[in-house]
CSV table of C-alpha atoms in Angstrom, one decimal:
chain,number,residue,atom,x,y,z
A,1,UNK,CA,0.0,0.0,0.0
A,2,UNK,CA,1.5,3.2,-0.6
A,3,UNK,CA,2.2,5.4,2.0
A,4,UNK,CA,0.0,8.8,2.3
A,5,UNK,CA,2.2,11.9,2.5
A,6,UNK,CA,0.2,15.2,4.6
A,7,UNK,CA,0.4,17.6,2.1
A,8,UNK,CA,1.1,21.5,2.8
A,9,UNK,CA,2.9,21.0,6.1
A,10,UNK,CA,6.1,23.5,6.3
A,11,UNK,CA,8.9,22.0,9.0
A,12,UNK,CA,9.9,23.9,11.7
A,13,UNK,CA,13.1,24.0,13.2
A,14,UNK,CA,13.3,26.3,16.9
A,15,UNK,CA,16.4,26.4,19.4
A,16,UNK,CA,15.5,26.5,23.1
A,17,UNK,CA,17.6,27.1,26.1
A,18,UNK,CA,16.1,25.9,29.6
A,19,UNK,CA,15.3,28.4,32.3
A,20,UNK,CA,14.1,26.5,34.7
A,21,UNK,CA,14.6,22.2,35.5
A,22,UNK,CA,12.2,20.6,33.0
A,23,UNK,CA,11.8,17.7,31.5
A,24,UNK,CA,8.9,18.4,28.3
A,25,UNK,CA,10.8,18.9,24.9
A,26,UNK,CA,8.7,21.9,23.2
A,27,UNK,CA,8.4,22.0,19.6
A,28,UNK,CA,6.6,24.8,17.4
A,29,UNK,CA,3.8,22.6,15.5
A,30,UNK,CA,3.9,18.5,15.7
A,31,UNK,CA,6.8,16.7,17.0
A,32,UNK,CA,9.1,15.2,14.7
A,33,UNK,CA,12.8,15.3,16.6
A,34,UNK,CA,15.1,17.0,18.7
A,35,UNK,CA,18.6,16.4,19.1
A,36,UNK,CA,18.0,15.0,23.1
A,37,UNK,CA,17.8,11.4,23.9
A,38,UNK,CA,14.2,11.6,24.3
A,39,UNK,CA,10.8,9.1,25.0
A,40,UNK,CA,8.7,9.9,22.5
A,41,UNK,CA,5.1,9.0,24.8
A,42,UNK,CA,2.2,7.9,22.5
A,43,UNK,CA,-1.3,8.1,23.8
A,44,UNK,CA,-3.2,5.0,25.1
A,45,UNK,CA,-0.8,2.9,23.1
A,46,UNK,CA,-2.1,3.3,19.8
A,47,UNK,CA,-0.4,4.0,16.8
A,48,UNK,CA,-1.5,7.8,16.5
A,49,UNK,CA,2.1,9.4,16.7
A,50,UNK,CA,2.9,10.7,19.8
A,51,UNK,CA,2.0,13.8,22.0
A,52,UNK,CA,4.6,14.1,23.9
A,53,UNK,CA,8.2,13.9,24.1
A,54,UNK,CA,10.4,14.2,27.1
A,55,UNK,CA,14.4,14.2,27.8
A,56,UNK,CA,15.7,10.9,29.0
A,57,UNK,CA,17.5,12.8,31.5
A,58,UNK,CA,15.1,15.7,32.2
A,59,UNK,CA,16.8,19.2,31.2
A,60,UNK,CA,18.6,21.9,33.3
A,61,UNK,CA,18.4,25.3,33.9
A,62,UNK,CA,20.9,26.3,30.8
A,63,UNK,CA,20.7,23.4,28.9
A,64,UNK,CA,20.1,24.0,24.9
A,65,UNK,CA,18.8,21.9,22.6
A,66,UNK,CA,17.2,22.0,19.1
A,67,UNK,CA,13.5,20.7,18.0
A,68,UNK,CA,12.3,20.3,14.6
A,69,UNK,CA,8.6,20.0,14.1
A,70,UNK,CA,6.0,20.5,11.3
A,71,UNK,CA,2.9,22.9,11.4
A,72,UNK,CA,0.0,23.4,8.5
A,73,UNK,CA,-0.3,25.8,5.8
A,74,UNK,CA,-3.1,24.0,4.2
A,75,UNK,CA,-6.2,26.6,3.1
A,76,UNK,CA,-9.6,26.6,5.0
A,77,UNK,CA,-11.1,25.6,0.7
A,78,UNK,CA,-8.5,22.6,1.3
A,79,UNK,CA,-9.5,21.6,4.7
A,80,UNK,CA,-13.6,21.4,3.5
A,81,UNK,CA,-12.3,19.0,0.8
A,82,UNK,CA,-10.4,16.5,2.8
A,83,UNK,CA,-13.5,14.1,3.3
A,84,UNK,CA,-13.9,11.5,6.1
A,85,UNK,CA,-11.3,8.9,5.3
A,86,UNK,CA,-10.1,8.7,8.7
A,87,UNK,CA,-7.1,5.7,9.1
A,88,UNK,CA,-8.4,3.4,11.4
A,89,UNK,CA,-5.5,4.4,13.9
A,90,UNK,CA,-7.1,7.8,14.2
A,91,UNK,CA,-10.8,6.8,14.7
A,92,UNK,CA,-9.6,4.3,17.4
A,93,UNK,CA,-8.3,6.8,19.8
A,94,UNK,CA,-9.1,10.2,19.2
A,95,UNK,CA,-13.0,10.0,18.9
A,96,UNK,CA,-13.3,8.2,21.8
A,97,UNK,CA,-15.8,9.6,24.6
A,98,UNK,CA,-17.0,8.7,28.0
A,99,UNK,CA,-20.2,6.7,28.0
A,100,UNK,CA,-21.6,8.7,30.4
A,101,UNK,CA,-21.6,11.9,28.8
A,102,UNK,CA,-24.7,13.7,28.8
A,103,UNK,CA,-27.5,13.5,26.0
A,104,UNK,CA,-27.8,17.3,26.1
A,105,UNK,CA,-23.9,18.0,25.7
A,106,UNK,CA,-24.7,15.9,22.1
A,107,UNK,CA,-27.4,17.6,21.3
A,108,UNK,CA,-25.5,21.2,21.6
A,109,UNK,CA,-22.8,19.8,19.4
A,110,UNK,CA,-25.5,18.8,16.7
A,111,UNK,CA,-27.3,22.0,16.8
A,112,UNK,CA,-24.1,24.4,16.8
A,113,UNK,CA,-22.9,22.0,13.8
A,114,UNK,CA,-26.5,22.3,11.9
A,115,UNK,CA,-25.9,23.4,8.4
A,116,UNK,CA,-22.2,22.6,8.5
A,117,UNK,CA,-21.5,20.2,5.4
A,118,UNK,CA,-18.0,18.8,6.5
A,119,UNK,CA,-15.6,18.7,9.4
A,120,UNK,CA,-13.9,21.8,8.7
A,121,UNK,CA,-17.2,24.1,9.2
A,122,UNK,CA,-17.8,21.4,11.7
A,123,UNK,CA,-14.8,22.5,13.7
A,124,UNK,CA,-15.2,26.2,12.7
A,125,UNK,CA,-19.1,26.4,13.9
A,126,UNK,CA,-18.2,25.0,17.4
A,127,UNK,CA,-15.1,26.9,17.8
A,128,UNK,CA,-17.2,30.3,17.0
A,129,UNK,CA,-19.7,29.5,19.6
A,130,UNK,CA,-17.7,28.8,22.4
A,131,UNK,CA,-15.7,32.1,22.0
A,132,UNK,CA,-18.4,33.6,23.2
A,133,UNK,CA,-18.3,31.8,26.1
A,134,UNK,CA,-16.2,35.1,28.4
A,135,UNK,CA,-12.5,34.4,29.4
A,136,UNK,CA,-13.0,33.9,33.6
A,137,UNK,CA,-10.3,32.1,35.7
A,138,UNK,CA,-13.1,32.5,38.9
A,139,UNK,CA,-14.9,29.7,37.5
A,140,UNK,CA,-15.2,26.9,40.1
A,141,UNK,CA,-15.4,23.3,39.7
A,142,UNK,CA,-18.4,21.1,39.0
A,143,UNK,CA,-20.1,19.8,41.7
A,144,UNK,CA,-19.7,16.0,42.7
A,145,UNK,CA,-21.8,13.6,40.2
A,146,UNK,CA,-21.6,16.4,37.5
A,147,UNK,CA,-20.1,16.1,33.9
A,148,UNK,CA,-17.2,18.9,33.7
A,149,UNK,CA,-18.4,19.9,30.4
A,150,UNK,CA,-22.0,19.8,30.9
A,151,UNK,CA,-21.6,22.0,33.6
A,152,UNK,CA,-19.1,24.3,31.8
A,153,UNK,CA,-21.5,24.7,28.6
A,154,UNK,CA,-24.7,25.1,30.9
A,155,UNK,CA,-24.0,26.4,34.3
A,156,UNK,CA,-20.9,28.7,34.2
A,157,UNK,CA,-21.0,29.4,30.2
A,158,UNK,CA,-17.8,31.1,31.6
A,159,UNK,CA,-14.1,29.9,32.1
A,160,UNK,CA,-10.3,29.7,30.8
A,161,UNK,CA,-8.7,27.6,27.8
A,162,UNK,CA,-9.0,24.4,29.7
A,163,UNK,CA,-12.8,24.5,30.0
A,164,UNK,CA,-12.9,25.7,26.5
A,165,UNK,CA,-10.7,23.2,24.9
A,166,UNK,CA,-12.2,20.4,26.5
A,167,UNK,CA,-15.1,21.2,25.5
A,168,UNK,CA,-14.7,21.6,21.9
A,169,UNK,CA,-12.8,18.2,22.0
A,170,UNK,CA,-15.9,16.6,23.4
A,171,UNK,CA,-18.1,18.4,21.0
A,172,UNK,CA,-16.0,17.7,18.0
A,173,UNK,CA,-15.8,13.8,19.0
A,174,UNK,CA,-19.5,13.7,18.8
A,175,UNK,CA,-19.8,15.0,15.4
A,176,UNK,CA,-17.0,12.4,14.4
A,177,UNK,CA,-14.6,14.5,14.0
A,178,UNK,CA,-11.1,13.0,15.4
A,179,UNK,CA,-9.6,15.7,18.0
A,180,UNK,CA,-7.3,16.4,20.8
A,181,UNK,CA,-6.3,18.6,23.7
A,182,UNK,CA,-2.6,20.6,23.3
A,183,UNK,CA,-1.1,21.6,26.0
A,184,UNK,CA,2.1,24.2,25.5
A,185,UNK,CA,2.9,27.8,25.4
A,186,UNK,CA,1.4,30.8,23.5
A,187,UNK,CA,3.6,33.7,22.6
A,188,UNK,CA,2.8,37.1,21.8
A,189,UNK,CA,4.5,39.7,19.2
A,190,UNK,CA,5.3,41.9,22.3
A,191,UNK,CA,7.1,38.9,23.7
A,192,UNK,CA,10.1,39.1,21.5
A,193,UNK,CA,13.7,40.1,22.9
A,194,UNK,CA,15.6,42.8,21.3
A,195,UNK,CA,18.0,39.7,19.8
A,196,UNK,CA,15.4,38.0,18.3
A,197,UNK,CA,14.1,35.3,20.9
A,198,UNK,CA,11.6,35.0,22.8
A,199,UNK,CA,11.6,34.5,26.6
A,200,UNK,CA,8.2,31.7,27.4
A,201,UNK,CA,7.1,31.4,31.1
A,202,UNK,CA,5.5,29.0,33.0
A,203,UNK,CA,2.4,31.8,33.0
A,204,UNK,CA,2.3,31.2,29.3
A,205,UNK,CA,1.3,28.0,29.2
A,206,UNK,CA,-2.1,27.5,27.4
A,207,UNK,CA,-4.5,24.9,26.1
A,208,UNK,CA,-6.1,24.6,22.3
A,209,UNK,CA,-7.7,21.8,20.3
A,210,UNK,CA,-6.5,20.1,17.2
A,211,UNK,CA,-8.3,18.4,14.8
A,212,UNK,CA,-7.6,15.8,12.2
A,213,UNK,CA,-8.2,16.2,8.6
A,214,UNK,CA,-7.2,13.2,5.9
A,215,UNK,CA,-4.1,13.8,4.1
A,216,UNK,CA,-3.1,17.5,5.9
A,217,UNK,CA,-2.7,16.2,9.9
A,218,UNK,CA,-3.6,17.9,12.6
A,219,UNK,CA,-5.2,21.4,12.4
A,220,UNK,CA,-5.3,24.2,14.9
A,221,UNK,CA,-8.3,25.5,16.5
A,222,UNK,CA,-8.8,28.3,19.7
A,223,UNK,CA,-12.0,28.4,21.1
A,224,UNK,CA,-10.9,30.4,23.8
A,225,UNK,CA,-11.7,34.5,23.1
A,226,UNK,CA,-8.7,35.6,24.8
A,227,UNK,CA,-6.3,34.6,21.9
A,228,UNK,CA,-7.2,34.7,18.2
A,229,UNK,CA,-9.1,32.0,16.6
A,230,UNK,CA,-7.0,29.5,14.9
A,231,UNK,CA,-6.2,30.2,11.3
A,232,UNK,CA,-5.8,27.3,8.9
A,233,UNK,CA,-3.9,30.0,6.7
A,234,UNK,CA,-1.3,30.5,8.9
A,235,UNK,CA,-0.7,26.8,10.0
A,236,UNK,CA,0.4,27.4,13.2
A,237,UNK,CA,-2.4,29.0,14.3
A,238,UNK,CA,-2.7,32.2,16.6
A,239,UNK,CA,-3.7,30.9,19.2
A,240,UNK,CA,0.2,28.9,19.8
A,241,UNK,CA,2.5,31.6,17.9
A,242,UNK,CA,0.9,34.6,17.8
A,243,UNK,CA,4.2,36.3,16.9
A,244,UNK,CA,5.1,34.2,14.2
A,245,UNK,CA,4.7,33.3,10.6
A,246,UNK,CA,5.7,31.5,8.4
A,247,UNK,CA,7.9,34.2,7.1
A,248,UNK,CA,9.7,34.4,10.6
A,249,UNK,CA,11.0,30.9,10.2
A,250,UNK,CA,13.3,31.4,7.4
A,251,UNK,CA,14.0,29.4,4.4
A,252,UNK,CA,12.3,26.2,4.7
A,253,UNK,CA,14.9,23.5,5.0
A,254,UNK,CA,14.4,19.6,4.6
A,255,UNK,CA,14.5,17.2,7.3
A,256,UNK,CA,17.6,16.1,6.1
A,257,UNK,CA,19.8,19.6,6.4
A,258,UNK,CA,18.4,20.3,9.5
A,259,UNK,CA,19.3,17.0,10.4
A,260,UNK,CA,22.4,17.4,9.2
A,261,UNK,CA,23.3,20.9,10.5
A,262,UNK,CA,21.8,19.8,13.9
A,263,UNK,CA,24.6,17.1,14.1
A,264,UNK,CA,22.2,14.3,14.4
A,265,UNK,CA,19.3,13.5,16.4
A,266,UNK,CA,20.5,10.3,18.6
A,267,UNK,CA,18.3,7.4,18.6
A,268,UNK,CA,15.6,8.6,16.9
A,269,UNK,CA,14.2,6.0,14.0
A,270,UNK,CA,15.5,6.8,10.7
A,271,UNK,CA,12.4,6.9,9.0
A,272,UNK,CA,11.5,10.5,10.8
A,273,UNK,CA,13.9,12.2,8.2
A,274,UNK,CA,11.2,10.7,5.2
A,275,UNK,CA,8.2,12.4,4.6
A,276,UNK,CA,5.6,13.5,6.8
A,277,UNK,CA,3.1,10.8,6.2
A,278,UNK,CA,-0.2,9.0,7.7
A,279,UNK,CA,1.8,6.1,9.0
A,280,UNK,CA,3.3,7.7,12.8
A,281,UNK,CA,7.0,6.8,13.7
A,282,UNK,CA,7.2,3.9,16.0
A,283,UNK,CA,8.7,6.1,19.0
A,284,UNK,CA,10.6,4.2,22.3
A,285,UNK,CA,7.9,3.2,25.5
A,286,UNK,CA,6.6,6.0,26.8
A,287,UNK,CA,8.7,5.6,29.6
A,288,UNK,CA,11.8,3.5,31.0
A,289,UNK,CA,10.1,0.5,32.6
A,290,UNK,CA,13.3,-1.7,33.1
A,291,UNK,CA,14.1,0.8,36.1
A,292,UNK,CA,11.0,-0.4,37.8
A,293,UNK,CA,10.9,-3.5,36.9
A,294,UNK,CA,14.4,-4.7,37.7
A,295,UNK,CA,13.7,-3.3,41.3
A,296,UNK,CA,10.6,-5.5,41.7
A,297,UNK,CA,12.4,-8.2,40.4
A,298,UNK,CA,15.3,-8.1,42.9
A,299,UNK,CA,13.7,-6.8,45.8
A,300,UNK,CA,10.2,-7.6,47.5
A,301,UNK,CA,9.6,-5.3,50.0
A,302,UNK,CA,7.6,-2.9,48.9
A,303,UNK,CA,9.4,-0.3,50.9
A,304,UNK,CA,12.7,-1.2,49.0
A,305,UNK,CA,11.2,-0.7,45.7
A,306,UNK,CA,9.1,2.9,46.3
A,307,UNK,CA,12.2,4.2,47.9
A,308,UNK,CA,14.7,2.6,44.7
A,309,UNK,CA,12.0,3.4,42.6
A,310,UNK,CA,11.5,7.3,43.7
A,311,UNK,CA,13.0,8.2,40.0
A,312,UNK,CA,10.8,5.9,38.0
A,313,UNK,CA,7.9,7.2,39.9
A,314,UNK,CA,8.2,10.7,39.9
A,315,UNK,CA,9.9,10.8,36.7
A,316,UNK,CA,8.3,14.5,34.8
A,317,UNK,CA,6.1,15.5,37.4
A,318,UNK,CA,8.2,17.9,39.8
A,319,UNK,CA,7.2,21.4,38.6
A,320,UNK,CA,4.0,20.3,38.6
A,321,UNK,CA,0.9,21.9,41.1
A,322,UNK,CA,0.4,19.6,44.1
A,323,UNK,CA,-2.5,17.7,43.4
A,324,UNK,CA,-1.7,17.6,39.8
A,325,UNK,CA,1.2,15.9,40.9
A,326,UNK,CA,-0.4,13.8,43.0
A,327,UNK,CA,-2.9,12.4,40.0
A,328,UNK,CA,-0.2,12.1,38.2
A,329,UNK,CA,1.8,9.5,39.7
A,330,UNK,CA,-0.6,7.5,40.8
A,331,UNK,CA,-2.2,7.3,37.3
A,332,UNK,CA,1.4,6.0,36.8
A,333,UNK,CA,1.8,3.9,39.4
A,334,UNK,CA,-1.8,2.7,38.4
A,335,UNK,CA,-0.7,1.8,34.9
A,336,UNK,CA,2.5,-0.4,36.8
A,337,UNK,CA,-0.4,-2.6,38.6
A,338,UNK,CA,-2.4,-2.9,35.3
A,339,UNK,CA,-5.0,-0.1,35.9
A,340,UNK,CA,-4.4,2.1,33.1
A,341,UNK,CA,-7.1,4.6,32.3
A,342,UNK,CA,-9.0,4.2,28.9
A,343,UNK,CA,-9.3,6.8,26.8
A,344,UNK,CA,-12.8,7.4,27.3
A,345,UNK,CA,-12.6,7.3,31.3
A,346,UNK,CA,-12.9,10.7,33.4
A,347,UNK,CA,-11.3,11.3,36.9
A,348,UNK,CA,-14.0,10.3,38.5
A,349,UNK,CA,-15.1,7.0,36.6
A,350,UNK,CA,-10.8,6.0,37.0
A,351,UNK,CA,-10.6,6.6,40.5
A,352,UNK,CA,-13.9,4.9,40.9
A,353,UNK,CA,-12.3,1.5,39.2
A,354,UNK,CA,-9.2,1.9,40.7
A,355,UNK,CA,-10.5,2.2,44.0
A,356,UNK,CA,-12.7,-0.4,44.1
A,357,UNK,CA,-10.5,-2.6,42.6
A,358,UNK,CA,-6.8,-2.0,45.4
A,359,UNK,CA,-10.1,-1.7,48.3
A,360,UNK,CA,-9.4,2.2,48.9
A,361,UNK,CA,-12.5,3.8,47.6
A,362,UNK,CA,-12.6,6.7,49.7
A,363,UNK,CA,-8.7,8.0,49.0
A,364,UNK,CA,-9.2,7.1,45.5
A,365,UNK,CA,-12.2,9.5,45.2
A,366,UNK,CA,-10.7,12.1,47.7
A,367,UNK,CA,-7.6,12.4,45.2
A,368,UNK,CA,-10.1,12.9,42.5
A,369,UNK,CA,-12.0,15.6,43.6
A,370,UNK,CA,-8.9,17.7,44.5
A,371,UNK,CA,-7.2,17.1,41.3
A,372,UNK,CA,-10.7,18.2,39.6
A,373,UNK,CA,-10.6,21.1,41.8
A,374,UNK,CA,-7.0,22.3,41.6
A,375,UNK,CA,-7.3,21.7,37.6
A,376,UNK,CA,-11.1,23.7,37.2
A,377,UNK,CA,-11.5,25.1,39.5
A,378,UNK,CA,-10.2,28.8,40.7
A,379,UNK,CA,-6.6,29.2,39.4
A,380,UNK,CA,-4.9,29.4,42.5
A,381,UNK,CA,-2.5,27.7,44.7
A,382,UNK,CA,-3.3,25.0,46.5
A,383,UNK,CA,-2.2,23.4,50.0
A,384,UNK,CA,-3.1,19.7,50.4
A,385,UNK,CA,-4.8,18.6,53.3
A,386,UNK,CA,-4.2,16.1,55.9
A,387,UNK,CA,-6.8,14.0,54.7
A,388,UNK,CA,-5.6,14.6,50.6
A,389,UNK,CA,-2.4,13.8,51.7
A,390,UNK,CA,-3.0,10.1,53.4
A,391,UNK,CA,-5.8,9.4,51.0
A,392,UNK,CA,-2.6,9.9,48.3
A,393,UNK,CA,-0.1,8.1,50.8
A,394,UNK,CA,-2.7,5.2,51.3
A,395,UNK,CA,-3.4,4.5,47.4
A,396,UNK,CA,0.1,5.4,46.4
A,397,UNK,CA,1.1,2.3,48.9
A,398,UNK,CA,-1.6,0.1,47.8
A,399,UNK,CA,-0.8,0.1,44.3
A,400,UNK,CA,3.0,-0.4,44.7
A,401,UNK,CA,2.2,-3.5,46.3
A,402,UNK,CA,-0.3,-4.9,43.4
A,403,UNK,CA,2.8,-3.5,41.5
A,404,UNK,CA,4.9,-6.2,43.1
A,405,UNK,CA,2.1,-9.0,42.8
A,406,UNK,CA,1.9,-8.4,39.5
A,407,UNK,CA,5.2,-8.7,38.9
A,408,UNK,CA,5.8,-12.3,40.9
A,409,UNK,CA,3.0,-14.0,38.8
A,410,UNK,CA,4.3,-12.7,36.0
A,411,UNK,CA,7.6,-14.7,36.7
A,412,UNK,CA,5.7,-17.7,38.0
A,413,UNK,CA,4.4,-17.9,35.1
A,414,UNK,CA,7.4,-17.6,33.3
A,415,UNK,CA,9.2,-20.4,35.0
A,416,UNK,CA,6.0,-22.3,34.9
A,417,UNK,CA,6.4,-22.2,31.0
A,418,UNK,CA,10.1,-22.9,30.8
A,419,UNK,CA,9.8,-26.0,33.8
């Protein structure tokens, strides 16, 4: 079969220096390589291309490094003809949607969509709407038993790019079209340094949606009004560079001389300097299980392995708000026992499983609620509470020890097989 190539897609090619200990590699556009030994993480384990990539060995204040990615050029007129022949590695994952999402969060996707004729006015129609939805980060967080997103389109009509974003994700899902959440940076035209660079803060960081289109990739879209709408002219999109174009980028290069000029980009698979086509790069596992599972495999107290183990676990997530954190690396530590959370699967419904499944309902749902809190509700910092804190402690230790269950039958079996 021959391979399908995205077609006006114009590479990118950025140098970053680190101000502050992170691990996240940023790229301007879609990740296609960096000169870092890197874990290229792809979502849910599907074959979709991944959405994040992160240095092997995390990244210090000073540290440089170079990132070559790919954004779109392709015309809204192009976009309205790409049709609905979605590869099957697309439709798996990315229209996925919780089974209990609310009949009446549907319905307001199929009436904001009435009229539209393809995904492209699809995506355009929904976008519209929810800018009109006011910029507010005193929004608070949905009550207990309450869809965020119902509550965000019907209750507070009201919030920041988070709400927004997730929103026109679910929205778009329901229409089939194929969409994600990005989380980066936006920078602004004012933002740029006398020398030419631009200086991005932690208070920069920002959410938009992408959506899918046959043969052009992932597209840009803001439905948040405090940044411009995405722009399929400029690719990009303003809503991530509002300071650039495509002008600003230079010359565009091929892969191969930026490869080339870059010095190389370590272990990266050599078919990432080809074309950028429908079939996704098969990147490294998302994440270097051999540190956790050597541990479990030499030592069996569980004490010996979280303490061994403290890099495996925390691995990406310092930097990170408390209970954010928190979720985090127990959805980590959850995904070590065999609990890994579908796609379709809110906080709530996870923790729910998870909780009932290690025998620690209550913490599981405790840790829950705060991370739903801290992540939409008022954006402010928050101290965890005793009772936040053991409920994390108490499924944290749980887990680690189905962890190490896990792990033993694994190996019985194993010598059961080769007996």
């Amino acid at each position: 079969e021959e391979e399908a190539v995205y077609r006006d897609r114009r590479v990118t090619s950025i140098t970053l220096t680190v101000l502050d200990d992170e691990s996240t590699v940023l790229f301007a556009g879609s990740p296609l390589g960096t000169n870092l030994d890197s874990i290229f993480r792809i979502p849910g384990g599907s074959s979709a291309g991944p959405n994040q990539v992160i240095s092997r060995r995390g990244l210090d204040k000073g540290d440089t490094y170079n990132a070559v990615g790919s954004i779109s050029t392709a015309s809204p007129d192009s976009l309205r003809a790409a049709g609905t022949d979605y590869p099957g590695w697309i439709t798996d994952y990315y229209l996925q949607l919780p089974e209990s999402l609310p009949d009446r969060v549907r319905q307001f996707a199929a009436d904001a969509a009435a009229g539209a004729q393809n995904p492209y006015d699809i995506a355009v129609a929904l976008e519209s709407l929810l800018r009109t939805f006011p910029y507010d980060l005193t929004v608070t967080a949905a009550p207990p038993g309450t869809d965020t997103v119902e509550h965000f389109l019907f209750t507070e009509q009201r919030g920041y790019f988070d709400f927004h974003a997730s929103a026109m994700t679910v929205l778009l899902r329901t229409q089939g079209v194929p969409a994600q959440i990005v989380v980066g940076y936006a920078v602004d035209p004012e933002d740029l340094n006398p020398d030419g660079s631009y200086t991005v803060r932690k208070d920069d960081a920002y959410a938009w949606v992408e959506a899918f289109f046959p043969g052009y990739g992932w597209i840009v879209f803001n439905p948040t009004p405090d940044r411009p709408a995405g722009d399929a002219n400029e690719g990009a999109g303003g809503s991530i560079l509002d300071g650039f174009t495509p002008s600003d980028l230079g010359p565009e290069p091929s892969l191969e001389e930026i490869f080339d000029e870059l010095g190389g980009f370590g272990d990266l698979p050599s078919d990432v300097s080809g074309p950028l086509t429908e079939s996704p790069v098969v990147a490294p596992d998302p994440f270097p299980w051999w540190i956790v599972w050597t541990i479990a495999a030499v030592m069996a107290a569980i004490a010996a392995l979280a303490m061994s183990g403290s890099l495996a676990y925390t691995w990406g997530t310092r930097g990170m708000p408390v209970h954010q954190r928190h979720w985090a690396r127990i959805q980590r530590v959850g995904r070590w026992a065999g609990l890994s959370p579908g796609p379709e699967e809110t906080a709530r419904e996870w923790s729910a499983r998870v909780g009932s499944t290690v025998d620690r309902p209550g913490e599981a749902s405790t840790l829950a609620r705060a991370y739903e809190a801290e992540r939409y509700g008022r954006r402010e910092t928050r101290t965890p509470g005793e009772d936040e804190t053991n409920a994390y402690r108490a499924l944290r230790n749980r887990l680690f020890k189905r962890v190490v269950r896990r792990r033993e039958r694994v190996e019985n079996d194993e010598n059961d097989l080769f007996a």
